[in-house]
Protein backbone atom coordinates (compact mmCIF):
# COMPACT_ATOMS: atom_id res chain seq x y z
CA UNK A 1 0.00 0.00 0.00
CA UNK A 2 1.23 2.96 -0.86
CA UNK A 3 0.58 5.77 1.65
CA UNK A 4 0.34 9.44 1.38
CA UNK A 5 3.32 11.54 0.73
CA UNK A 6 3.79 15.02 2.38
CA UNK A 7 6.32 17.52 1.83
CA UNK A 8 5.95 21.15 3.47
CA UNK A 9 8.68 23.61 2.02
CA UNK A 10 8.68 27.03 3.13
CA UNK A 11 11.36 29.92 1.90
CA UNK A 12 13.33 31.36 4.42
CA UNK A 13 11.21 29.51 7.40
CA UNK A 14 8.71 27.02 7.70
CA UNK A 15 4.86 27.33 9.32
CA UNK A 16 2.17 25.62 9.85
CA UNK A 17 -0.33 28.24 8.97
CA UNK A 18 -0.48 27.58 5.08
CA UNK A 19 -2.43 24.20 4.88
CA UNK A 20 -3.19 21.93 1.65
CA UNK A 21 -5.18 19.01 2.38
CA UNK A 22 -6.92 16.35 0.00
CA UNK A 23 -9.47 14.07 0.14
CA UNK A 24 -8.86 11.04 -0.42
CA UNK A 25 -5.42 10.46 -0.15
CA UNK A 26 -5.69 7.35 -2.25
CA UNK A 27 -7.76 7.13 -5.33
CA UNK A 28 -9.33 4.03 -6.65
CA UNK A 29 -10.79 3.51 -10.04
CA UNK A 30 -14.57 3.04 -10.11
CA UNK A 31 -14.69 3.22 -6.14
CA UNK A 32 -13.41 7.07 -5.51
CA UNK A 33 -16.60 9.18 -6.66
CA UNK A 34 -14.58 12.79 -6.48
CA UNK A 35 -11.27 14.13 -4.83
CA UNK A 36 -11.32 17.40 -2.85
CA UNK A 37 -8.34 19.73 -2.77
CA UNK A 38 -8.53 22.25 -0.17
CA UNK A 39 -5.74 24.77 -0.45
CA UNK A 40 -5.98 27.45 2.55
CA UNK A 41 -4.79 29.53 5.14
CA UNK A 42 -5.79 28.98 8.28
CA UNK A 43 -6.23 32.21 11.09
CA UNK A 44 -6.41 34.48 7.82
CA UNK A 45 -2.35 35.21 8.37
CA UNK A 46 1.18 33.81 7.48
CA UNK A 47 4.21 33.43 9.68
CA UNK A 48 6.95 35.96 8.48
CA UNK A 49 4.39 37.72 6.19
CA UNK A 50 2.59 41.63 6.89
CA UNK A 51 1.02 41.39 3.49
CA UNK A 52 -0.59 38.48 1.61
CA UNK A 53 -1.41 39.35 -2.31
CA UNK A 54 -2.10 35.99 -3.65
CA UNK A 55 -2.72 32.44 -3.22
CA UNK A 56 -2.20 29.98 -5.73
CA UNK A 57 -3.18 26.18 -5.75
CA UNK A 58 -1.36 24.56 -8.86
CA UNK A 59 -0.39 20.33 -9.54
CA UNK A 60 2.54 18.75 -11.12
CA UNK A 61 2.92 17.96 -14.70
CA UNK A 62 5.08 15.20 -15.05
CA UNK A 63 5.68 15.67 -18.94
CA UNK A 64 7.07 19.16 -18.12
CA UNK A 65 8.58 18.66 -14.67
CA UNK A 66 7.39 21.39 -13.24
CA UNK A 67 4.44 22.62 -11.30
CA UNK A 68 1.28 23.57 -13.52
CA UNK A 69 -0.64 26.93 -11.61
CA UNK A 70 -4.62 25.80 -11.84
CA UNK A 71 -6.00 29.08 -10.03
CA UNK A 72 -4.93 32.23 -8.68
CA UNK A 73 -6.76 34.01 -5.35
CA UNK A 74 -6.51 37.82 -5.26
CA UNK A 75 -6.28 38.17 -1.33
CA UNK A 76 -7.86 42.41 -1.89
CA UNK A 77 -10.11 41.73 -4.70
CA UNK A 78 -11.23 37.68 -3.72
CA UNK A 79 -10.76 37.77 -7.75
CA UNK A 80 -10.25 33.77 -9.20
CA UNK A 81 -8.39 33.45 -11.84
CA UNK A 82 -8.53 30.14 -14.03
CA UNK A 83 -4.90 29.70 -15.48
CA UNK A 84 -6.24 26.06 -16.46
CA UNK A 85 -9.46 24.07 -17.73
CA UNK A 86 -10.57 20.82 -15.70
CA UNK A 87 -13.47 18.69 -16.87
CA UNK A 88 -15.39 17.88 -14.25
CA UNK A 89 -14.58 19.68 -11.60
CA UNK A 90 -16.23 22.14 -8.95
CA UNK A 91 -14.27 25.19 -8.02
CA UNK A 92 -15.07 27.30 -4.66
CA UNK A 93 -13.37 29.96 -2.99
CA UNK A 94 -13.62 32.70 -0.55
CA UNK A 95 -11.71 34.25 2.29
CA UNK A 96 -7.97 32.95 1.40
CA UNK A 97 -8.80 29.57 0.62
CA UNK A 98 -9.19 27.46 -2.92
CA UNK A 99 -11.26 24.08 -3.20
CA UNK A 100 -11.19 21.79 -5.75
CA UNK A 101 -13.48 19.06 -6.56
CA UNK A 102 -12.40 16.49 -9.29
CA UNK A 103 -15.41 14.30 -10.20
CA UNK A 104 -14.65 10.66 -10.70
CA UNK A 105 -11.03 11.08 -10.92
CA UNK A 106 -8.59 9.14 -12.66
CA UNK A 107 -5.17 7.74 -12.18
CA UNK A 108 -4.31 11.18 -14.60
CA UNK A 109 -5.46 13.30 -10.99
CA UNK A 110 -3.22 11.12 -8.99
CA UNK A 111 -0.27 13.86 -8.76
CA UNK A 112 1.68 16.16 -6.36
CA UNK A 113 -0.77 19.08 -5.87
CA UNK A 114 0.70 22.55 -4.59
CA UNK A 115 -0.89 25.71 -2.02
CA UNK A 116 1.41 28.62 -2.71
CA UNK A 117 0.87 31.76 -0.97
CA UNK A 118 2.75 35.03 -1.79
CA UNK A 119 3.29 38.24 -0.35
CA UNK A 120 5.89 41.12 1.31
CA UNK A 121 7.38 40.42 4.99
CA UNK A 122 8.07 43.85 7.00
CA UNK A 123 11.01 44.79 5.08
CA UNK A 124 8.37 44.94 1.97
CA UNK A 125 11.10 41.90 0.34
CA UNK A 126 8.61 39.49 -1.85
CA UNK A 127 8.39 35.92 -0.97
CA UNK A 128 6.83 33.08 -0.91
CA UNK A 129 5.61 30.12 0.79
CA UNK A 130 4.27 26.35 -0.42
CA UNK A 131 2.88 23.18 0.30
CA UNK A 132 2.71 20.51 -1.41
CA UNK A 133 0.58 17.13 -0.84
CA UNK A 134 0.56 14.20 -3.14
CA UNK A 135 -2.43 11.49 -4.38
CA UNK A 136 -1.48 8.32 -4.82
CA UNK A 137 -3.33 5.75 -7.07
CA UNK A 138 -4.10 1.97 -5.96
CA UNK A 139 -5.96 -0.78 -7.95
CA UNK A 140 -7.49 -2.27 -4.92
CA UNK A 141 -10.80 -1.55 -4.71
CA UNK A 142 -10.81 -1.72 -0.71
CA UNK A 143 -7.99 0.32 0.22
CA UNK A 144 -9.34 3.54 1.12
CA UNK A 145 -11.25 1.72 4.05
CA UNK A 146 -8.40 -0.54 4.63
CA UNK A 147 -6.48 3.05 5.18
CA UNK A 148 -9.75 4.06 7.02
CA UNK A 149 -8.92 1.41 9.83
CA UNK A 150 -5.45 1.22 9.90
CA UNK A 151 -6.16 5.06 11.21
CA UNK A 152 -8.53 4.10 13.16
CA UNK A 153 -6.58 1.69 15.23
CA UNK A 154 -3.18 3.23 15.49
CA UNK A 155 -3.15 4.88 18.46
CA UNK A 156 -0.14 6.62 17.84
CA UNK A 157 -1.95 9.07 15.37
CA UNK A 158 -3.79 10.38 18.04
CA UNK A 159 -3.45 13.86 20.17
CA UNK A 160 -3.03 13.18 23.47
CA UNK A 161 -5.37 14.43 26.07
CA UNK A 162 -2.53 14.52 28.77
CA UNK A 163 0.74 13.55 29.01
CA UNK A 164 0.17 10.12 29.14
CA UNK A 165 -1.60 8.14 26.31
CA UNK A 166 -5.78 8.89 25.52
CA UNK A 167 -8.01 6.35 26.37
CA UNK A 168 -11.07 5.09 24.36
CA UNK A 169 -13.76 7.26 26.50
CA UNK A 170 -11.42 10.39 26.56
CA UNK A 171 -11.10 10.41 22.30
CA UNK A 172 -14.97 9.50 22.79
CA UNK A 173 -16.06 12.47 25.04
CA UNK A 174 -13.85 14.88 23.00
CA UNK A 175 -14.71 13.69 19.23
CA UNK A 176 -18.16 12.41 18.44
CA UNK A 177 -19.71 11.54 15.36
CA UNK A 178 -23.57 10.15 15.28
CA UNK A 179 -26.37 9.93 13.23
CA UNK A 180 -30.29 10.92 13.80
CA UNK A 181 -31.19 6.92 12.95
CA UNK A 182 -29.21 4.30 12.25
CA UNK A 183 -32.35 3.33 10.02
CA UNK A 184 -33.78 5.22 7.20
CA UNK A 185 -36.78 4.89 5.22
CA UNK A 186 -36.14 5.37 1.89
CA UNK A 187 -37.42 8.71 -0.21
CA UNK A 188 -39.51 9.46 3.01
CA UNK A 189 -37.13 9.99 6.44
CA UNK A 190 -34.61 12.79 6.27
CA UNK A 191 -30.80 11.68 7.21
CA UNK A 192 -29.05 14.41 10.02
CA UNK A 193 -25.26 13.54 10.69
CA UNK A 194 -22.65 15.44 13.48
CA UNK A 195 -19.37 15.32 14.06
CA UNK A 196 -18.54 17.36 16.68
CA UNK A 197 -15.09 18.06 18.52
CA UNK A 198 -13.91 19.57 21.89
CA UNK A 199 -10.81 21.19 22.09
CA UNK A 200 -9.83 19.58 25.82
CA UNK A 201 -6.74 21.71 27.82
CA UNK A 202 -4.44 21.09 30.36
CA UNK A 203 -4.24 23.65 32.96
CA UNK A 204 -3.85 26.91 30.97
CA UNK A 205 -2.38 24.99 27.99
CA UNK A 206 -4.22 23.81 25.05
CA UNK A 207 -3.31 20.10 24.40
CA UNK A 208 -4.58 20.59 20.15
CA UNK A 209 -6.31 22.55 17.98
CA UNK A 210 -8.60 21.45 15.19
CA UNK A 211 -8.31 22.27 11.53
CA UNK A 212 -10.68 20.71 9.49
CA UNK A 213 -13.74 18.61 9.75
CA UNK A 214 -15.09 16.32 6.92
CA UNK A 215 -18.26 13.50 6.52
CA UNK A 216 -17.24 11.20 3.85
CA UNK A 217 -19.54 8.25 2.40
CA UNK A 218 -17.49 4.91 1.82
CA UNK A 219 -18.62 4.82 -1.50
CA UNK A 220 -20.23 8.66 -2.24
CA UNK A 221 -16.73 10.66 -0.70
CA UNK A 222 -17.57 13.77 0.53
CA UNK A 223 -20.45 14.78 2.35
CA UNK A 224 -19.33 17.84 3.42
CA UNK A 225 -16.43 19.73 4.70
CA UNK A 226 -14.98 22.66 6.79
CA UNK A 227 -12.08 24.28 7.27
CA UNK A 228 -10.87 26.75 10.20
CA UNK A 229 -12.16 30.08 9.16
CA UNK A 230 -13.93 29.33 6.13
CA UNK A 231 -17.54 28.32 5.31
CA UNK A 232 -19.39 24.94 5.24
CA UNK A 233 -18.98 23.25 1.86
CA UNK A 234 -20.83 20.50 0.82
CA UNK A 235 -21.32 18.19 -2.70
CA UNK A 236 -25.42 17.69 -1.69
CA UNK A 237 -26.70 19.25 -4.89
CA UNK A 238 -30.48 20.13 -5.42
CA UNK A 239 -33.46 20.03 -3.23
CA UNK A 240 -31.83 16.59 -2.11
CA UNK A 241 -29.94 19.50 0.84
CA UNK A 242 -31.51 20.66 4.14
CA UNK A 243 -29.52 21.75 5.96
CA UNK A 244 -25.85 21.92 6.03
CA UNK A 245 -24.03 23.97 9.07
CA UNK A 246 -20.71 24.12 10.81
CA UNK A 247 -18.22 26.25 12.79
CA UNK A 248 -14.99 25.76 14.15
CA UNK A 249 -13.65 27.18 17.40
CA UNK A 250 -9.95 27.88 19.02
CA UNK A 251 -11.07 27.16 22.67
CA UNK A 252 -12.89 25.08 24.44
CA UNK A 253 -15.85 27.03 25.50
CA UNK A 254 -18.21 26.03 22.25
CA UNK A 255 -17.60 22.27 20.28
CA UNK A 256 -16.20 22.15 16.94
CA UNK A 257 -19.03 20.63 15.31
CA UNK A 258 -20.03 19.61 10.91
CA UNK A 259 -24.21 19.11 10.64
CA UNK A 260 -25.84 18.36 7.12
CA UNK A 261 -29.11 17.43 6.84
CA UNK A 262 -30.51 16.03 3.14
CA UNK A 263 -33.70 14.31 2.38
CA UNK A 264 -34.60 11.39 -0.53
CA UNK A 265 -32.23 8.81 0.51
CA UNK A 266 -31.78 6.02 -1.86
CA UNK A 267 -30.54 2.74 -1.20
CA UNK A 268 -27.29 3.35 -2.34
CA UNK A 269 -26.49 5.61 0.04
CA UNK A 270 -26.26 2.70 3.18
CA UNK A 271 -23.33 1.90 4.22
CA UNK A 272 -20.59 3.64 5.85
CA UNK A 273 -20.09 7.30 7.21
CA UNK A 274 -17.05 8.91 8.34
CA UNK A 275 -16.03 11.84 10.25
CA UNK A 276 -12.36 13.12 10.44
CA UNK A 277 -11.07 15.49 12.51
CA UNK A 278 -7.63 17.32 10.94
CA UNK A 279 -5.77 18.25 13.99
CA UNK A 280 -2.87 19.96 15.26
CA UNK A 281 -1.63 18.95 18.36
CA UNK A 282 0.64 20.75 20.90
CA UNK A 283 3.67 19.29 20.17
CA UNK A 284 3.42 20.28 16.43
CA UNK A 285 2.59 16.90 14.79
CA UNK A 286 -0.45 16.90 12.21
CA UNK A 287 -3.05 14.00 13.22
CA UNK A 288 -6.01 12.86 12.27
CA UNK A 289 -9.67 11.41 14.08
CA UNK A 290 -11.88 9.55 12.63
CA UNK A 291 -14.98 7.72 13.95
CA UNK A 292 -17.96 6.03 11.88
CA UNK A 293 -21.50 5.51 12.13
CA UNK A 294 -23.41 2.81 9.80
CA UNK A 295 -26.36 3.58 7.96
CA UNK A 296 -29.09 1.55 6.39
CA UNK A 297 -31.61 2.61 3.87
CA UNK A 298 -34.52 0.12 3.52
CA UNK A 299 -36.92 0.05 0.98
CA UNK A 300 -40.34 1.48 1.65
CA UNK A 301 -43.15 -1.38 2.40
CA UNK A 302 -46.82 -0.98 2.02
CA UNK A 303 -47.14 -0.54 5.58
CA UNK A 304 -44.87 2.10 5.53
CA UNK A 305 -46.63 3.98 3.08
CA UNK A 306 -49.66 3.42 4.78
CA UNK A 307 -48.68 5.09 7.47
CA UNK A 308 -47.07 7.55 5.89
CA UNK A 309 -50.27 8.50 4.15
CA UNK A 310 -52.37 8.39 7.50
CA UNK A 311 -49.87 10.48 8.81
CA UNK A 312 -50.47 12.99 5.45
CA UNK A 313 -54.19 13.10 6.40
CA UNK A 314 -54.02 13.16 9.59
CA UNK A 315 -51.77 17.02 8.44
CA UNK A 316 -54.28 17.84 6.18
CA UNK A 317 -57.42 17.54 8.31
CA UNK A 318 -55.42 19.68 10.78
CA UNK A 319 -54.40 21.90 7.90
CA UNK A 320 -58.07 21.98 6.37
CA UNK A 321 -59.12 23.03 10.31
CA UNK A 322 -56.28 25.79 10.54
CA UNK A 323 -57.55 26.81 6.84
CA UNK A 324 -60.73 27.42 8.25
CA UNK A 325 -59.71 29.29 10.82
CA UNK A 326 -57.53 31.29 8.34
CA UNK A 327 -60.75 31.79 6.31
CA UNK A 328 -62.46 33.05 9.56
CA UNK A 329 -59.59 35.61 10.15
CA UNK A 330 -59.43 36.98 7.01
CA UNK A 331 -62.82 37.81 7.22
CA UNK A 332 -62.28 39.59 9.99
CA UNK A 333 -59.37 40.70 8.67
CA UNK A 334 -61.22 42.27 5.69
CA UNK A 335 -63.66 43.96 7.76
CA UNK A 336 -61.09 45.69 9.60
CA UNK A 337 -59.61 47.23 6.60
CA UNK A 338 -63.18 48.63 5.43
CA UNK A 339 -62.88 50.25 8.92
CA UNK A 340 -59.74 51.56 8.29
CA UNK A 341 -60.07 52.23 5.10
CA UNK A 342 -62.56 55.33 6.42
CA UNK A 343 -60.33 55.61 8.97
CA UNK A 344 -57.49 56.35 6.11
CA UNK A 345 -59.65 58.44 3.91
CA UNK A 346 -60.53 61.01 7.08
CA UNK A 347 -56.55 61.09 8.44
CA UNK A 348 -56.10 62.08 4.36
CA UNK A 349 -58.43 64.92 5.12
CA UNK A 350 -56.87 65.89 8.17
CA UNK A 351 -53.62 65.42 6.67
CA UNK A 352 -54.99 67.72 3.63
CA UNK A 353 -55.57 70.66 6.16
CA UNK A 354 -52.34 70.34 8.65
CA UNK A 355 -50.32 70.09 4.85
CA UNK A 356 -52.35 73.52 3.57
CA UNK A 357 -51.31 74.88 7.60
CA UNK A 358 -47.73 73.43 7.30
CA UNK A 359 -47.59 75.89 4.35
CA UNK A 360 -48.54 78.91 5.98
CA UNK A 361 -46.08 78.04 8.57
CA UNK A 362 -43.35 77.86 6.08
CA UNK A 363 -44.05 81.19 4.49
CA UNK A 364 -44.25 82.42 8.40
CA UNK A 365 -41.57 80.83 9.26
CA UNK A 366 -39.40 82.29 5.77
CA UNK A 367 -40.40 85.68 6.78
CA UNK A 368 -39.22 85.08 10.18
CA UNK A 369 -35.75 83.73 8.74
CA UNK A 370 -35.38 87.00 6.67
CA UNK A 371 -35.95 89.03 10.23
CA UNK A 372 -33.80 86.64 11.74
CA UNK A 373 -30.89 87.21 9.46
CA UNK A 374 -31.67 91.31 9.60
CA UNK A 375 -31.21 90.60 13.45
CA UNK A 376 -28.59 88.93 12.58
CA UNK A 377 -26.95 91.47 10.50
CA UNK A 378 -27.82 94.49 13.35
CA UNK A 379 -26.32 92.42 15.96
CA UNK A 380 -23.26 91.73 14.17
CA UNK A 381 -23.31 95.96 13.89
CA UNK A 382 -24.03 96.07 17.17
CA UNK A 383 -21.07 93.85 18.31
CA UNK A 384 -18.81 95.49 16.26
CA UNK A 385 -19.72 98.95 18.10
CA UNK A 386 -19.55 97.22 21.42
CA UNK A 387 -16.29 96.48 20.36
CA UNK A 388 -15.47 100.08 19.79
CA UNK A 389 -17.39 101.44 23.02
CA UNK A 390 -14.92 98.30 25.29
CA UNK A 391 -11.52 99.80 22.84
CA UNK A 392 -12.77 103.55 24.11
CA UNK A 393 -13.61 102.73 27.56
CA UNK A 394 -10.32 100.40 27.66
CA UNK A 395 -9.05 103.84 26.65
CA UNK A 396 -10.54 105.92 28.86
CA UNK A 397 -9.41 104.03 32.13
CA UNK A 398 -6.10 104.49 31.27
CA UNK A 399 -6.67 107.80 30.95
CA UNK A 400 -8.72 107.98 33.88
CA UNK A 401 -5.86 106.05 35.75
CA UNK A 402 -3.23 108.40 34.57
CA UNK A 403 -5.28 111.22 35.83
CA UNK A 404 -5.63 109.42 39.08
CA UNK A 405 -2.24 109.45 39.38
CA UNK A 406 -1.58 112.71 38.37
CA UNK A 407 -4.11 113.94 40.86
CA UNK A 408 -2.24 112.53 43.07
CA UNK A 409 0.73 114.02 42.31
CA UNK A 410 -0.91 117.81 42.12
CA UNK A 411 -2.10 116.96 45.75
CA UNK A 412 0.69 116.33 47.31
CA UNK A 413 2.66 119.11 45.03
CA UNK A 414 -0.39 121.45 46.22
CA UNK A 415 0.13 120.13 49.90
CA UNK A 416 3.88 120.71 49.57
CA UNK A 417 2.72 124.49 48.78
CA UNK A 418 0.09 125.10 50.88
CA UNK A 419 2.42 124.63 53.39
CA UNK A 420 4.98 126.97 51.75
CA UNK A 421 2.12 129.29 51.05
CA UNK A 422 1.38 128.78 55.03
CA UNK A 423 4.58 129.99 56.16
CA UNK A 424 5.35 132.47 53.31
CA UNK A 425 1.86 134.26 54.81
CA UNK A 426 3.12 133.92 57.85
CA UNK A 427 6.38 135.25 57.01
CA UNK A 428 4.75 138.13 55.00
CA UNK A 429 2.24 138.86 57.96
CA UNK A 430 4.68 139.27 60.68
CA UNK A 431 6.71 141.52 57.93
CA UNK A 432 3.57 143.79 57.75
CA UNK A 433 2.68 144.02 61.34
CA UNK A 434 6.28 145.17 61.53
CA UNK A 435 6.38 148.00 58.25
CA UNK A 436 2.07 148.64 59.93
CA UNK A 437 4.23 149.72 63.19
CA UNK A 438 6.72 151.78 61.26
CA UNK A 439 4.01 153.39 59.00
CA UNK A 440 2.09 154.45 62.65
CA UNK A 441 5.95 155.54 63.78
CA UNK A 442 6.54 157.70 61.00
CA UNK A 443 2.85 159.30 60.97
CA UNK A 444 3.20 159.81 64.66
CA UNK A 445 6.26 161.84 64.25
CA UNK A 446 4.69 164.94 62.04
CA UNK A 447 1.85 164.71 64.80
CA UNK A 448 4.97 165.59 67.51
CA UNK A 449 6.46 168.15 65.57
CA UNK A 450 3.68 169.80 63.42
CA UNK A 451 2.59 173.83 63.21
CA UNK A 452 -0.84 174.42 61.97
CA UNK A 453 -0.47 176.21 58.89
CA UNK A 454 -2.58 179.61 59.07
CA UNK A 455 -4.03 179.47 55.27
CA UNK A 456 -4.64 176.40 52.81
CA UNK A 457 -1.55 178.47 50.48
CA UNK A 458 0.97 176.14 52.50
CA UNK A 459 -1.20 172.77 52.67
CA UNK A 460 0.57 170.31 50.58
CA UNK A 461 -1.09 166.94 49.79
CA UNK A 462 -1.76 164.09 47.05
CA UNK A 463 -5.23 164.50 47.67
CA UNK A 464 -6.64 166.72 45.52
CA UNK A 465 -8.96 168.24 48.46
CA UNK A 466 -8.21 167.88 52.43
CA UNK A 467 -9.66 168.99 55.44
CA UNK A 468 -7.49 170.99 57.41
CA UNK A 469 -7.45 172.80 61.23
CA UNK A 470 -5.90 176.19 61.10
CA UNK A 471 -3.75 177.37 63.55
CA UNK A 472 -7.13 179.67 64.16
CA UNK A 473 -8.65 176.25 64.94
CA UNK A 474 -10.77 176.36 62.10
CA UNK A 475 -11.52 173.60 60.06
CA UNK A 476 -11.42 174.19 56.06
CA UNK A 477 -11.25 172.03 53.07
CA UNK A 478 -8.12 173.31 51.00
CA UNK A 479 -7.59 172.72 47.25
CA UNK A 480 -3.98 171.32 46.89
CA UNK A 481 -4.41 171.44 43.13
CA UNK A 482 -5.56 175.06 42.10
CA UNK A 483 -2.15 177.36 43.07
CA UNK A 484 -3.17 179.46 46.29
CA UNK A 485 -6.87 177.72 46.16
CA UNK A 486 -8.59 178.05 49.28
């Protein structure tokens, strides 16, 4: 047996974040229905790159000896290019991630198949990174379930739980995989699978992380499939699907969990389900899970249909009763929109008249806008002379404060001289008093020595006219102008 052949090359370093992963591993002719190639990156980034411009899945051509680029993934745009034609295939793509389903392939698909991702690191140098996955081809019709076991019983493939090895009920409670019967009437039941997984930890330290999560039919392939951040896809064509849902989580809060859902079984799809779990585990290895569930499709009997078609009018006399009922509301439904049907046509009335007094309003309220912006434009006036009037009265205190100062400078200059004044008065008072006692000296003295004169011919004055006593002792007014006056 040939078994599956991985090679991971990086440039410059490896990682573990750019993942390639197919399904099956092994083709078969006439027993493998399709192979999926999932070419992705997982937690949307790239070890040792800032910026990731495209990914590319491509395969080998063995006639050329070199890798063949199939499709190009414009990381900005989510643009797909197709570099090469495949006949019967399905292409899907989304969020950095490429999946390719070959239908029926042949020993022609069994090659080396290549997930390149490029981009700049933080220096802004271009680079990029690969990995590559190969498909082997094997006659034997059984040996993708003799692969299936072997899995299933090494135990060395599996993640452990703790340190030391996992045992049966702790793989069990952390990876489950069950159906909603294990027996399904055909073209009548629906079929439900889950494969769920719980991401276990050990003290603070996560023991694995999941990847991927596929449901594969021993004979059909793929079910469906998911991949860490990227959305459920699934090969269930038609009104044949349900329901197909999935999500995958980093902790172990919620379950991992795949859930697809399709009706109109036939009997060719009994037989054998699989779910595998992709994981990574702590100490860097890439394992896989896988658990199965058996399913049998019988054929319909009469009885079956029988009941089946009790069951159908058993639904329709409950339908015809809830139809009735409908019938009954609608009347009554119907009668309520006469009502407000009035109702309508009067608040169309009243709307008529609040629209007609809306439009007064707006012509009140456009002349009010036009005295609005006139106050407007006076209080802008206004502000600019209140302006002026604060400059002038800015002015004016200074002034005013200057003044104040200079006041106070006069007063205690006029303080300085009223007291000079004070004692110059003083001064000049006493000086009087003295020159007053003279003067009453000097006019005392003709008053010792004087000779009444004996006619006005010898009065002398300034005045013009004096009284004088003659030495007769008469008293006569003399003229001192007129010469000899009397």
């Amino acid at each position: 047996f040939l078994r599956l052949a991985l090679w991971v090359s990086l440039i410059f370093m490896s990682s573990s974040e750019l993942v390639i992963d197919v399904q099956p591993s092994v083709i078969s002719p006439e027993i493998t229905p399709q192979l999926v190639i999932n070419c992705s990156i997982t937690n949307n980034q790239v070890q040792h790159l800032d910026v990731i411009k495209c990914l590319t899945l491509s395969r080998y051509n063995e006639t050329n000896r070199e890798f063949e680029d199939l499709f190009t993934l414009n990381s900005s745009t989510l643009n797909l290019k197709k570099l090469h034609q495949l006949k019967f295939s399905q292409i899907s793509f989304g969020n950095l991630y490429i999946t390719l389903i070959l239908q029926n392939p042949t020993q022609f698909d069994a090659l080396v198949y290549r997930c390149n991702v490029t981009g700049d690191n933080e220096e802004g140098t271009n680079i990029s990174l690969f990995a590559k996955m190969a498909v082997e081809y094997e006659n034997n019709s059984t040996a993708l379930i003799e692969e299936i076991r072997r899995y299933k019983k090494n135990e060395s493939f599996q993640c452990s739980l703790k340190k030391h090895e996992p045992s049966e009920v702790n793989q069990k409670s952390r990876f489950q995989f069950y159906g909603s019967s294990d027996i399904i009437q055909e073209l009548i039941e629906p079929l439900t699978l889950k494969c769920s997984y719980k991401t276990l930890s050990q003290g603070h330290k996560e023991t694995s992380t999941i990847q991927s999560l596929f449901i594969l039919h021993e004979t059909n392939g793929v079910i469906a499939y998911i991949n860490k951040h990227q959305p459920v896809v699934t090969t269930i064509q038609g009104d044949n699907l349900k329901n197909v849902e999935g999500e995958i989580f980093d902790n172990e809060s919620k379950d991992s969990y795949l859930q697809v859902t399709w009706n109109n079984l036939k009997h060719s799809e009994s037989g054998k389900y699989f779910c595998e779990a992709h994981v990574n585990c702590s100490d860097g290895r890439f394992d896989k899970l896988i658990d199965i569930v058996t399913i049998i499709v019988r054929g319909s009997t009469l009885e079956d249909l029988v009941k089946v078609i009790q069951k159908l009018q058993r639904q329709a006399e409950v339908d015809q009763e809830s139809l009735q009922n409908n019938e009954q509301k609608i009347k009554a439904i119907k009668e309520d929109v006469d009502t407000n049907k009035q109702s309508i046509i009067s608040v169309k009335e009243d709307l008529n008249t609040k629209q007609e007094s809306i439009l007064r309003i707006d012509k009140d309220l456009d002349a009010k806008q036009q005295d609005i912006i006139s106050l407007k434009d006076n209080m802008n006036t206004t502000e600019k002379d209140i302006i002026r009037i604060k400059e002038d009265v800015y002015t004016n205190q200074e002034n005013i404060l200057s003044i104040t100062e200079n006041i106070d400078t006069n007063k205690h200059n006029m303080s300085s001289l009223l007291e000079n004044l004070t004692m110059v008065v003083a001064n000049v008072s006493t000086a009087f008093l003295e020159v007053q006692n003279q003067i009453d000296e000097v006019n005392k003295l003709p008053q010792r020595y004087f000779v009444p004169p004996t006619s006005c011919r010898n009065v002398t004055s300034p005045k013009a006219r004096v009284i004088v006593t003659l030495a007769s002792g008469l008293k006569v007014m003399c003229d001192t102008k007129t010469d000899g006056g009397g």
